[in-house]
Amino acid sequence: MELFAQGIIKAFELLITFDAEVLGITWLSLKISGTATLMSLFIGVSIGTTVALNDFIGKRVVISIINTGMGLPPVVVGLFVTMMIWRSGPFGFLEILYTPYAMIIAQAIIATPIVMGISLAAIQNLPPNLRLQVLSLGASRLQMVWVLVKESRLPLLAAVMAGFGGVISEVGASIMVGGNIKGYSRVLTTATVMETGKGNFDIAIALSIILLLLAFLINFMLTQIQQRQRPR
Amino acid sequence: MKKEPPILTVQNMVVKRGRATVLEIDNLEVTQGRALALIGPNGAGKSTLLLALAGLLPVASGKMMFDARPINDRADIARVRQNAAVVFQEPLLLNDTVYKNVALGLKFRHLSRAQIKASVEEALSQFGISHLASRSAKTLSGGEAKRVSLARSFAIKPKMILLDEAFNSLDPPSREAIMDDLQSILEKTRITAILALHDREETLRLAQDVAVLREGRIVQFGTTAQVFQQPVDECIAEFVGTEAILEGVVQSCNEGLMQIAVNGHIVEAVGCFPVGQKVYCCLRPEQVTVSKATAGQTSARNLYQAVVVKIVRQAFFYKLTLECGFPLSAYITLPSFEELSVAEGTTLEVSFKATAVHVIRREG
C-alpha cells in the first residue's frame, strides 16, 4: 500500500510543480494520439460511410475484415509499420523510424478500423429510406453523405472516444516505431513501461495517473458534447 | 375544358431487382395539376413505381419524360429530384429543430437565408405548425412529425409530389386532419401528386385518377369514378370495395338489358354479352335500397325478398348483410334503421337498378 501512496503523492508533486519532463511527455502524447485520431476519423468515416452506402459483391467480407481490424493487436501494427519504414523497407527512404511521425502512423492504423467499424454501423443503423428522402429533396451525393454523417454524430463521437482511448493507452506499437527516445518520442505509456522496468514504481504510478486523468478529461469533454446533442 | 398536358409520361418502363423484374409499366401519363392514386395489394409495386418515378431507383429500360423533357442521364435524374419531392411513410426527420428540417431541401438549393426563411415560414403556416418551429423534431407526436415531413417537401415548391402511404401509422383524428389540409393545399397549389394508397376512402378523397397495380403491372387506369364504378376484373372490384361480386351466367340479352342467372335467381343488368357467357355481377352497397314492401311499385329492375343476416353499426349508418338467394350488402341511415325496425332475421325487400350492376366477363 505504501507503494501506491508514494506513487499518488509523487504524481501530485509532478503535476503541482509542472515538471518540465512530464509536461513534455504529456503534451507529446496528446499531440501524437490526437493527430492519429483525427487521421483515423477522416479515413475511417470516409471508408465506413462508403461501405455502408454501397452494395457490392463481397461487402460482408469487407465488413468482417473491418470488424476484425477493430481488435488489431498494437504489436502486430508496430511490427508491420517498422518493417515498412525500416531502412531497407518500401518506405525506408522517408527515414521516419523512431520519430513521432512513425508513432502517428502506427496509432492511426490502430484507430482507423475502430472508427471505420463504428461509423459503418452508425450509418447502417439510420432508417433505410433516409438516404432516399434526402436525395429526393434535391441533395447531391456529397450533400446526402454529409447529412447522413451529421445525423450519425452521436455514434461518431463514440467512435472518436473509442479511437482516442485505444491509441492513447497503447504501448506496443509506440515503443516499436517510436523507440521511446527521451525528449523526442517518449510518451506517457512508453515512459510508464520504462520506469516500471527500472523499478521506479512511484514515477510509473504517477505517469499512469496522469494518463488516466488525460483519458478521462478527453472522454468527459466528448461525452458532454455527445449528451448535449442527444434527442430528448 | 382544355386538357392539361402531362407532367410525366412513362413508356415500357422496366425495373429490376437483381435479375427479377419487379415492375413493367407499358404506359402511364400523369396529368399536370391532378392527383393520381396508385392502388393495389401489398407487394403490387406501388412504392417501387413511386421511387422509380422520383428518380430514386434505377430503371432497366424504357422511356420517361418529365416536364416535357426526356430523362436520359444523371443530369436529367437530378432535374427530376430537384422538381419532385417524396414523402415516405415514416416522417424521416433529422435530429434537429423543426425549422432546420423544413429548411433542408432549400439549403441544398443554395438559397439565401432570407429566401429560406420565407419559404420555411410559408410551409410551416400551410400545415399549421408555425408554433413548432424551434422544437426538436424528435420530440414531436406522430401527427406533428408527419406535418413537418409534408411541410419539408412542400417548402421546396416541387412541380410534383409523391406520397408513399403517407397516412399509415397515424391515429384516425390526425389522419383526418392531415388529409383535410393536404387536400386543400393540393387544390390551392395545383401541384401534381402521385399517391401510393391502400385505403379506398383516401383514394376517393384525394385522387382524381387511379392506377391499379398488380404484380408490377398497371391493370387498370382511369378516373377515380371509372375505376370504382367499372372495375375491369373481380380482384379490382373487391379491392375498390364492391361488396357483392356474384357469379352468374347470361341467360338472355335484349335491347341492352341482360338477364343473368345468379344462384337460381335472375339479376337484370345493362350491357350485352353472349348468352351462356359466365360473368361476375358487381354491386356496391350504396346502390342497394331496402324497404318494407313496395308492392312492386319501383323503377328498379331487380327486386327481391331478403333476410337480414348481420347488422354492423358504422359511424353514421348501419351496414346490413342480406341473404336473398345470394349475398348482398346495403347501407342504411340511422333514421331509416329505426323506421324500418330492422333486426337480425327481419325480412325486407331489396332493390337495385339494372344500371347499378357492373358486369365483368368471367373466364373458365
XYZ file of C-alpha atoms in Angstrom:
596
model
C 0.000 0.000 0.000
C 2.892 2.272 0.789
C 3.997 1.913 -2.804
C 0.653 3.172 -4.073
C 0.556 6.051 -1.605
C 4.049 7.088 -2.628
C 3.043 6.905 -6.285
C -0.012 9.085 -5.766
C 1.960 11.641 -3.747
C 4.642 11.672 -6.433
C 2.043 12.194 -9.138
C 0.623 15.229 -7.384
C 4.116 16.502 -6.831
C 4.918 16.186 -10.527
C 1.660 17.832 -11.504
C 1.792 20.683 -8.994
C 5.396 21.510 -9.744
C 4.709 21.448 -13.504
C 7.612 19.061 -14.015
C 9.006 20.001 -17.417
C 9.731 16.432 -18.493
C 6.288 15.156 -17.506
C 4.578 18.096 -19.180
C 6.609 17.475 -22.310
C 5.700 13.783 -22.331
C 2.023 14.557 -21.732
C 1.910 17.173 -24.469
C 3.624 14.824 -26.946
C 1.189 12.033 -26.036
C -1.727 14.355 -26.728
C -0.241 15.596 -29.994
C 0.544 12.119 -31.320
C -2.703 10.450 -30.242
C -4.825 13.477 -31.181
C -3.304 13.667 -34.672
C -3.646 9.904 -35.127
C -7.307 10.070 -34.047
C -8.034 12.929 -36.442
C -6.412 10.984 -39.287
C -8.367 7.867 -38.391
C -11.554 9.941 -38.216
C -11.053 11.231 -41.736
C -10.095 7.865 -43.240
C -12.404 5.747 -41.071
C -15.547 7.821 -41.605
C -14.917 8.110 -45.360
C -14.404 4.384 -45.886
C -17.033 3.355 -43.318
C -19.645 5.569 -44.993
C -18.692 4.383 -48.479
C -19.003 0.745 -47.472
C -22.289 1.381 -45.646
C -23.922 3.237 -48.534
C -22.900 0.992 -51.403
C -23.869 -2.533 -52.281
C -21.177 -4.626 -53.875
C -20.084 -8.217 -54.120
C -18.098 -9.234 -51.061
C -19.491 -6.457 -48.854
C -19.944 -8.843 -45.937
C -16.340 -9.999 -46.230
C -15.180 -6.363 -46.198
C -17.310 -5.640 -43.107
C -15.892 -8.732 -41.395
C -12.354 -7.549 -42.155
C -13.150 -4.077 -40.753
C -14.676 -5.610 -37.626
C -11.636 -7.830 -37.191
C -9.461 -4.741 -37.555
C -11.217 -3.211 -34.551
C -9.244 -5.645 -32.406
C -5.936 -5.188 -34.205
C -3.069 -6.070 -31.801
C -0.809 -2.969 -31.479
C 2.381 -5.046 -31.569
C 1.358 -6.511 -34.903
C 0.789 -2.988 -36.208
C 4.128 -1.951 -34.679
C 5.894 -4.809 -36.442
C 4.213 -4.046 -39.763
C 4.956 -0.303 -39.632
C 8.562 -0.950 -38.509
C 9.133 -3.262 -41.466
C 7.556 -0.795 -43.884
C 9.706 2.135 -42.735
C 12.843 0.124 -41.964
C 15.840 1.476 -43.841
C 15.548 -1.323 -46.440
C 11.710 -1.366 -46.368
C 9.449 0.065 -49.088
C 9.138 3.400 -47.256
C 12.617 3.407 -45.764
C 13.519 6.454 -47.836
C 11.205 8.526 -45.640
C 13.575 7.985 -42.695
C 10.872 8.312 -40.092
C 11.577 5.242 -37.936
C 11.903 6.209 -34.237
C 10.190 9.522 -34.829
C 6.795 10.844 -33.650
C 5.633 10.611 -37.287
C 6.056 6.853 -37.224
C 4.099 6.754 -33.962
C 1.273 8.781 -35.519
C 1.129 6.392 -38.477
C 1.073 3.316 -36.234
C -1.566 4.782 -33.942
C -3.697 5.916 -36.909
C -3.580 2.341 -38.258
C -4.776 1.066 -34.878
C -7.581 3.637 -34.543
C -8.830 3.654 -38.140
C -10.639 0.264 -38.093
C -12.270 1.220 -34.782
C -13.611 4.485 -36.220
C -14.449 2.764 -39.511
C -16.379 -0.061 -37.854
C -18.380 2.242 -35.607
C -19.181 4.744 -38.363
C -20.164 1.925 -40.721
C -22.557 0.549 -38.108
C -23.850 4.053 -37.358
C -24.678 4.803 -40.999
C -26.232 1.358 -41.456
C -28.399 1.965 -38.396
C -30.021 5.055 -39.895
C -33.530 4.484 -41.314
C -33.086 2.824 -44.731
C -35.209 5.413 -46.535
C -33.437 8.435 -45.041
C -30.851 8.389 -47.819
C -33.624 8.375 -50.451
C -35.526 11.068 -48.563
C -32.506 13.385 -48.585
C -31.831 12.691 -52.273
C -35.480 13.313 -53.113
C -35.186 16.792 -51.601
C -32.614 17.581 -54.268
C -29.359 16.791 -52.464
C -26.247 15.955 -54.449
C -24.488 12.746 -53.434
C -21.955 14.704 -51.394
C -24.687 16.700 -49.638
C -26.539 13.450 -48.884
C -23.421 11.868 -47.345
C -22.806 14.989 -45.248
C -26.379 14.937 -43.920
C -26.098 11.238 -43.020
C -22.738 11.710 -41.305
C -24.147 14.654 -39.355
C -27.144 12.559 -38.414
C -24.772 9.886 -37.072
C -22.805 12.394 -34.992
C -23.611 10.704 -31.676
C -22.163 7.294 -32.564
C -19.355 9.056 -34.428
C -18.382 10.840 -31.222
C -18.370 7.416 -29.596
C -16.051 6.325 -32.415
C -13.721 9.239 -31.642
C -13.710 8.311 -27.953
C -13.045 4.650 -28.710
C -10.319 5.526 -31.218
C -8.596 8.017 -28.959
C -8.927 5.713 -25.955
C -7.375 2.909 -27.985
C -4.312 4.845 -29.096
C -3.517 6.985 -26.069
C -3.290 3.810 -23.990
C -1.405 1.570 -26.412
C 2.268 0.951 -25.845
C 3.463 -1.892 -28.076
C 3.462 -0.112 -31.410
C 4.664 3.205 -29.930
C 7.772 1.608 -28.433
C 8.496 -0.382 -31.575
C 8.246 2.510 -34.047
C 8.998 5.436 -31.726
C 11.874 3.987 -29.774
C 10.994 5.836 -26.535
C 13.677 8.457 -27.109
C 13.824 10.937 -24.241
C 12.509 14.357 -25.161
C 11.673 13.252 -28.682
C 9.425 10.204 -28.913
C 8.759 9.369 -25.301
C 5.053 9.319 -24.458
C 3.138 8.501 -21.269
C 2.740 4.780 -21.984
C 6.296 4.152 -23.124
C 7.668 6.153 -20.181
C 5.486 4.130 -17.780
C 6.844 0.853 -19.192
C 10.399 2.128 -18.901
C 10.022 3.410 -15.325
C 8.362 0.127 -14.257
C 11.270 -1.783 -15.785
C 13.702 0.321 -13.803
C 11.738 -0.316 -10.603
C 10.708 3.342 -10.276
C 7.161 2.453 -9.327
C 6.381 5.870 -7.857
C 7.073 7.627 -11.155
C 5.332 4.854 -13.099
C 2.203 5.227 -10.938
C 2.383 8.993 -11.302
C 2.541 8.699 -15.108
C -0.337 6.179 -15.081
C -2.485 8.539 -13.060
C -1.745 11.364 -15.477
C -2.604 9.044 -18.367
C -5.878 8.076 -16.719
C -6.711 11.712 -15.959
C -5.972 12.687 -19.539
C -8.115 9.912 -20.971
C -10.896 10.843 -18.542
C -10.761 14.553 -19.378
C -10.885 13.998 -23.131
C -13.718 11.487 -22.837
C -15.561 13.720 -20.372
C -15.455 16.584 -22.863
C -16.627 14.399 -25.725
C -19.371 12.899 -23.552
C -20.596 16.384 -22.692
C -20.864 17.215 -26.387
C -22.486 13.859 -27.137
C -25.104 14.123 -24.424
C -25.937 17.716 -25.332
C -26.734 16.518 -28.855
C -28.872 13.584 -27.690
C -32.557 13.914 -28.629
C -34.778 14.475 -25.591
C -62.471 22.204 -71.000
C -58.836 22.369 -72.078
C -56.928 19.261 -71.060
C -53.772 19.925 -69.046
C -50.578 18.497 -70.567
C -48.920 15.507 -68.883
C -46.115 16.387 -66.486
C -44.824 12.827 -66.537
C -45.073 10.101 -69.131
C -43.727 6.589 -68.921
C -43.422 4.077 -71.720
C -42.285 0.458 -71.450
C -40.512 1.055 -68.182
C -38.864 -1.981 -66.594
C -37.392 -2.006 -63.084
C -35.353 -4.974 -61.911
C -34.138 -6.150 -58.540
C -31.189 -8.390 -59.211
C -32.361 -10.484 -62.139
C -36.037 -10.367 -61.244
C -38.338 -7.905 -62.990
C -40.346 -6.143 -60.309
C -42.053 -3.502 -62.413
C -43.217 -3.428 -66.014
C -45.175 -0.320 -66.928
C -46.333 -0.211 -70.544
C -47.811 3.249 -70.443
C -48.546 5.851 -67.788
C -49.434 9.510 -68.107
C -49.674 11.813 -65.123
C -51.606 14.973 -65.911
C -50.337 18.311 -64.671
C -52.217 19.540 -61.614
C -54.096 16.284 -60.925
C -53.667 13.711 -58.177
C -53.051 10.128 -59.233
C -53.537 7.309 -56.741
C -51.564 4.100 -57.146
C -53.595 1.377 -55.519
C -53.215 -2.365 -55.288
C -52.479 -5.138 -52.833
C -49.279 -5.308 -50.787
C -46.295 -6.131 -52.966
C -48.035 -4.884 -56.123
C -45.168 -2.471 -56.829
C -46.714 0.838 -55.741
C -43.709 2.024 -53.722
C -41.267 0.750 -56.338
C -43.099 2.678 -59.058
C -43.154 5.784 -56.891
C -39.395 5.610 -56.277
C -38.690 4.964 -59.960
C -40.822 7.969 -60.963
C -38.955 10.132 -58.438
C -35.617 9.140 -59.972
C -34.587 7.262 -56.848
C -34.479 3.778 -58.354
C -32.512 2.763 -61.426
C -34.691 1.893 -64.410
C -33.511 -1.060 -66.531
C -35.227 0.103 -69.725
C -37.995 2.309 -71.039
C -38.702 5.949 -71.749
C -39.633 8.641 -69.276
C -40.453 12.284 -69.857
C -40.686 14.817 -67.073
C -41.948 18.311 -67.675
C -41.827 17.788 -71.451
C -38.172 16.730 -71.439
C -36.830 13.166 -71.688
C -34.929 11.592 -68.841
C -31.780 10.053 -70.255
C -28.834 10.660 -67.987
C -27.745 11.622 -64.463
C -28.335 15.310 -65.123
C -31.937 14.564 -66.108
C -32.427 12.452 -62.978
C -31.028 15.311 -60.897
C -33.556 17.607 -62.600
C -36.395 15.271 -61.578
C -35.107 15.195 -57.998
C -34.894 18.983 -57.944
C -38.512 19.261 -59.018
C -40.165 16.312 -57.307
C -40.377 15.593 -53.604
C -41.172 12.298 -51.912
C -42.983 11.911 -48.605
C -42.366 8.490 -47.111
C -44.489 6.505 -44.709
C -42.084 7.323 -41.855
C -41.508 11.058 -41.293
C -37.687 10.571 -41.538
C -36.870 13.787 -39.696
C -33.337 14.731 -38.783
C -32.221 15.132 -35.196
C -32.587 18.901 -35.374
C -35.223 21.580 -34.947
C -38.422 21.597 -36.982
C -37.258 24.789 -38.731
C -33.983 23.202 -39.851
C -35.789 20.072 -41.020
C -38.167 22.080 -43.182
C -35.249 24.157 -44.488
C -33.254 21.070 -45.531
C -34.261 20.904 -49.213
C -33.929 24.673 -49.569
C -30.356 24.586 -48.276
C -29.455 22.079 -50.993
C -30.539 24.734 -53.483
C -28.094 27.284 -52.060
C -30.810 29.881 -51.491
C -30.198 32.983 -49.431
C -31.040 32.937 -45.731
C -33.954 35.337 -46.337
C -35.395 33.162 -49.113
C -35.084 30.059 -46.934
C -36.783 31.814 -44.025
C -39.694 32.984 -46.183
C -40.264 29.539 -47.718
C -39.972 27.701 -44.401
C -42.404 30.069 -42.700
C -44.877 29.701 -45.554
C -44.687 25.883 -45.452
C -44.980 25.775 -41.665
C -48.021 28.015 -41.786
C -49.621 25.965 -44.608
C -49.569 22.917 -42.353
C -50.443 24.815 -39.176
C -47.175 24.090 -37.381
C -45.556 27.528 -37.148
C -45.589 27.219 -33.358
C -43.336 24.123 -33.578
C -40.510 25.840 -35.487
C -37.986 25.808 -32.653
C -38.964 22.402 -31.241
C -36.672 19.410 -31.594
C -38.091 17.176 -34.324
C -37.502 14.118 -32.166
C -39.992 15.304 -29.555
C -42.971 15.563 -31.918
C -46.077 13.394 -31.922
C -46.759 11.174 -34.959
C -49.201 13.671 -36.464
C -46.902 16.642 -35.901
C -43.942 14.770 -37.380
C -45.992 13.911 -40.459
C -46.944 17.555 -40.891
C -43.276 18.533 -40.660
C -42.305 15.982 -43.290
C -45.066 17.269 -45.592
C -44.049 20.883 -44.960
C -40.418 19.971 -45.759
C -41.473 18.614 -49.143
C -43.840 21.471 -49.982
C -41.254 24.076 -48.902
C -39.147 23.407 -51.998
C -42.226 24.175 -54.155
C -41.972 20.997 -56.218
C -43.714 20.531 -59.536
C -44.687 17.048 -58.441
C -45.096 15.468 -55.030
C -45.057 11.732 -54.418
C -46.518 10.283 -51.235
C -45.788 6.701 -50.263
C -48.599 5.503 -47.981
C -48.061 8.730 -46.107
C -51.058 8.380 -43.802
C -50.285 4.941 -42.425
C -49.386 4.637 -38.777
C -51.353 7.787 -37.892
C -54.242 7.744 -35.459
C -57.627 8.421 -37.131
C -58.087 12.048 -35.913
C -54.568 13.056 -37.029
C -55.062 11.279 -40.325
C -58.347 13.081 -40.956
C -56.899 16.481 -40.117
C -53.762 15.986 -42.226
C -55.774 14.677 -45.179
C -58.041 17.733 -44.973
C -55.050 20.072 -45.059
C -53.333 18.154 -47.830
C -56.495 18.096 -49.912
C -56.943 21.851 -49.689
C -53.232 22.552 -50.296
C -53.246 20.343 -53.394
C -56.367 22.085 -54.662
C -54.909 25.510 -53.987
C -51.370 24.952 -55.265
C -52.332 22.658 -58.164
C -49.152 20.652 -57.553
C -49.285 17.313 -59.329
C -49.478 14.495 -56.802
C -48.862 10.773 -57.053
C -50.018 8.881 -54.000
C -49.418 5.228 -53.183
C -52.508 4.360 -51.152
C -54.197 1.282 -49.857
C -57.302 2.872 -48.459
C -60.424 3.390 -50.600
C -61.568 6.425 -48.666
C -58.212 8.153 -49.034
C -58.265 7.386 -52.757
C -61.771 8.759 -53.250
C -60.939 11.849 -51.278
C -57.552 12.813 -52.645
C -57.247 11.430 -56.174
C -58.853 12.324 -59.471
C -57.136 9.478 -61.332
C -56.359 5.924 -60.269
C -53.878 3.343 -61.482
C -54.426 -0.151 -60.152
C -51.248 -2.187 -59.839
C -50.893 -5.916 -59.587
C -47.651 -7.892 -59.726
C -45.731 -4.896 -61.003
C -48.130 -4.016 -63.819
C -50.873 -1.464 -64.230
C -54.046 -3.485 -64.694
C -56.474 -0.568 -64.846
C -56.086 3.157 -65.294
C -58.822 5.756 -65.322
C -60.556 8.457 -63.400
C -61.451 7.566 -59.834
C -65.117 7.273 -60.799
C -64.329 4.959 -63.725
C -62.171 2.608 -61.678
C -64.514 2.489 -58.699
C -67.664 2.066 -60.744
C -66.360 -0.068 -63.554
C -63.558 -2.271 -62.276
C -62.183 -4.453 -65.051
C -61.942 -7.639 -63.018
C -63.215 -9.167 -59.812
C -59.965 -8.592 -57.901
C -60.113 -4.859 -58.605
C -63.822 -4.894 -57.812
C -63.057 -6.423 -54.453
C -60.212 -4.005 -53.868
C -62.232 -0.909 -54.653
C -64.946 -2.024 -52.275
C -67.589 -3.656 -54.398
C -69.136 -5.774 -51.661
C -71.240 -8.097 -53.764
C -69.431 -9.947 -56.524
C -71.889 -12.568 -57.763
C -71.069 -15.364 -60.180
C -73.668 -15.738 -62.900
C -74.401 -16.864 -66.463
C -76.028 -14.669 -69.111
C -79.473 -16.065 -70.000
C -80.653 -13.505 -72.499
C -79.862 -10.107 -73.912
C -82.475 -7.806 -75.371
C -82.171 -4.106 -76.147
C -79.137 -3.691 -73.953
C -80.675 -5.418 -70.963
C -79.223 -8.741 -69.850
C -80.865 -11.350 -67.712
C -78.258 -13.153 -65.662
C -78.886 -16.314 -63.646
C -77.350 -15.959 -60.202
C -77.823 -18.833 -57.797
C -81.248 -19.698 -59.256
C -82.395 -16.070 -59.337
C -82.461 -13.637 -62.209
C -80.491 -10.414 -61.974
C -81.056 -7.794 -64.658
C -78.163 -5.640 -65.771
C -77.417 -3.287 -68.620
C -74.974 -4.400 -71.279
C -74.849 -7.205 -73.789
C -72.801 -10.354 -73.534
C -73.432 -13.543 -75.480
C -75.935 -15.988 -73.987
C -74.102 -18.571 -71.881
C -71.254 -16.166 -71.051
C -70.034 -16.608 -67.483
C -69.909 -13.274 -65.717
C -69.434 -11.517 -62.384
C -72.182 -9.113 -61.299
C -70.637 -6.399 -59.125
C -72.774 -4.296 -56.851
C -71.786 -1.610 -54.380
C -73.731 -1.454 -51.078
C -74.662 2.203 -51.567
C -76.601 1.200 -54.685
C -78.863 -1.274 -52.871
C -82.126 0.041 -51.411
C -84.079 -1.699 -48.648
C -87.761 -1.191 -47.808
C -90.625 -2.870 -46.017
C -92.841 -3.551 -49.036
C -93.178 -1.694 -52.304
C -95.799 -3.998 -53.860
C -93.603 -3.990 -56.912
C -94.006 -0.230 -57.411
C -90.455 0.719 -58.211
C -88.427 1.517 -61.286
C -85.680 -0.784 -60.102
C -85.418 -3.859 -62.347
C -84.199 -6.056 -59.517
C -86.476 -6.670 -56.554
C -86.037 -9.490 -54.010
C -87.139 -10.630 -50.583
C -84.127 -10.716 -48.280
C -83.402 -11.728 -44.712
C -81.135 -9.540 -42.588
C -78.235 -11.786 -41.577
C -75.940 -9.308 -39.850
C -76.029 -5.684 -38.716
C -72.844 -3.675 -38.187
C -73.020 -0.136 -36.806
C -70.709 2.291 -38.657
C -70.122 5.912 -37.650
C -73.238 7.461 -39.266
C -75.077 4.477 -40.724
C -75.614 0.734 -40.473
C -74.216 -1.876 -42.792
C -76.644 -4.735 -43.405
C -75.625 -8.149 -44.681
C -78.596 -9.619 -46.524
C -79.441 -13.025 -47.950
C -81.825 -13.129 -50.893
C -80.700 -16.345 -52.519
C -77.339 -14.696 -52.967
C -75.481 -12.447 -50.531
C -75.825 -8.665 -50.715
C -74.772 -5.708 -48.592
C -76.612 -2.446 -48.101
C -76.068 0.762 -46.172
C -78.939 2.295 -44.250
C -79.078 5.551 -42.316
C -79.848 5.668 -38.599
C -83.398 7.148 -39.020
C -84.289 4.579 -41.719
C -82.974 1.819 -39.479
C -85.363 2.991 -36.749
C -88.323 3.485 -39.096
C -87.978 0.021 -40.645
C -87.403 -1.603 -37.208
C -84.544 -3.610 -38.648
C -83.226 -6.524 -36.628
C -81.312 -9.662 -37.483
C -83.784 -12.116 -39.013
C -86.125 -9.365 -40.313
C -87.389 -9.858 -43.856
C -87.080 -6.819 -46.100
C -87.484 -6.009 -49.749
C -84.230 -5.153 -51.518
C -83.987 -3.484 -54.884
C -81.351 -2.133 -57.211
C -81.360 -0.771 -60.709
C -80.082 -2.697 -63.693
C -77.750 0.250 -64.310
C -76.193 -0.246 -60.871
C -74.909 -3.713 -61.761
C -71.428 -3.705 -63.248
C -70.900 -6.882 -65.264
C -67.424 -8.348 -65.804
C -66.663 -11.239 -68.134
C -65.572 -14.348 -66.203
C -63.027 -16.776 -67.604
C -63.433 -20.550 -67.376
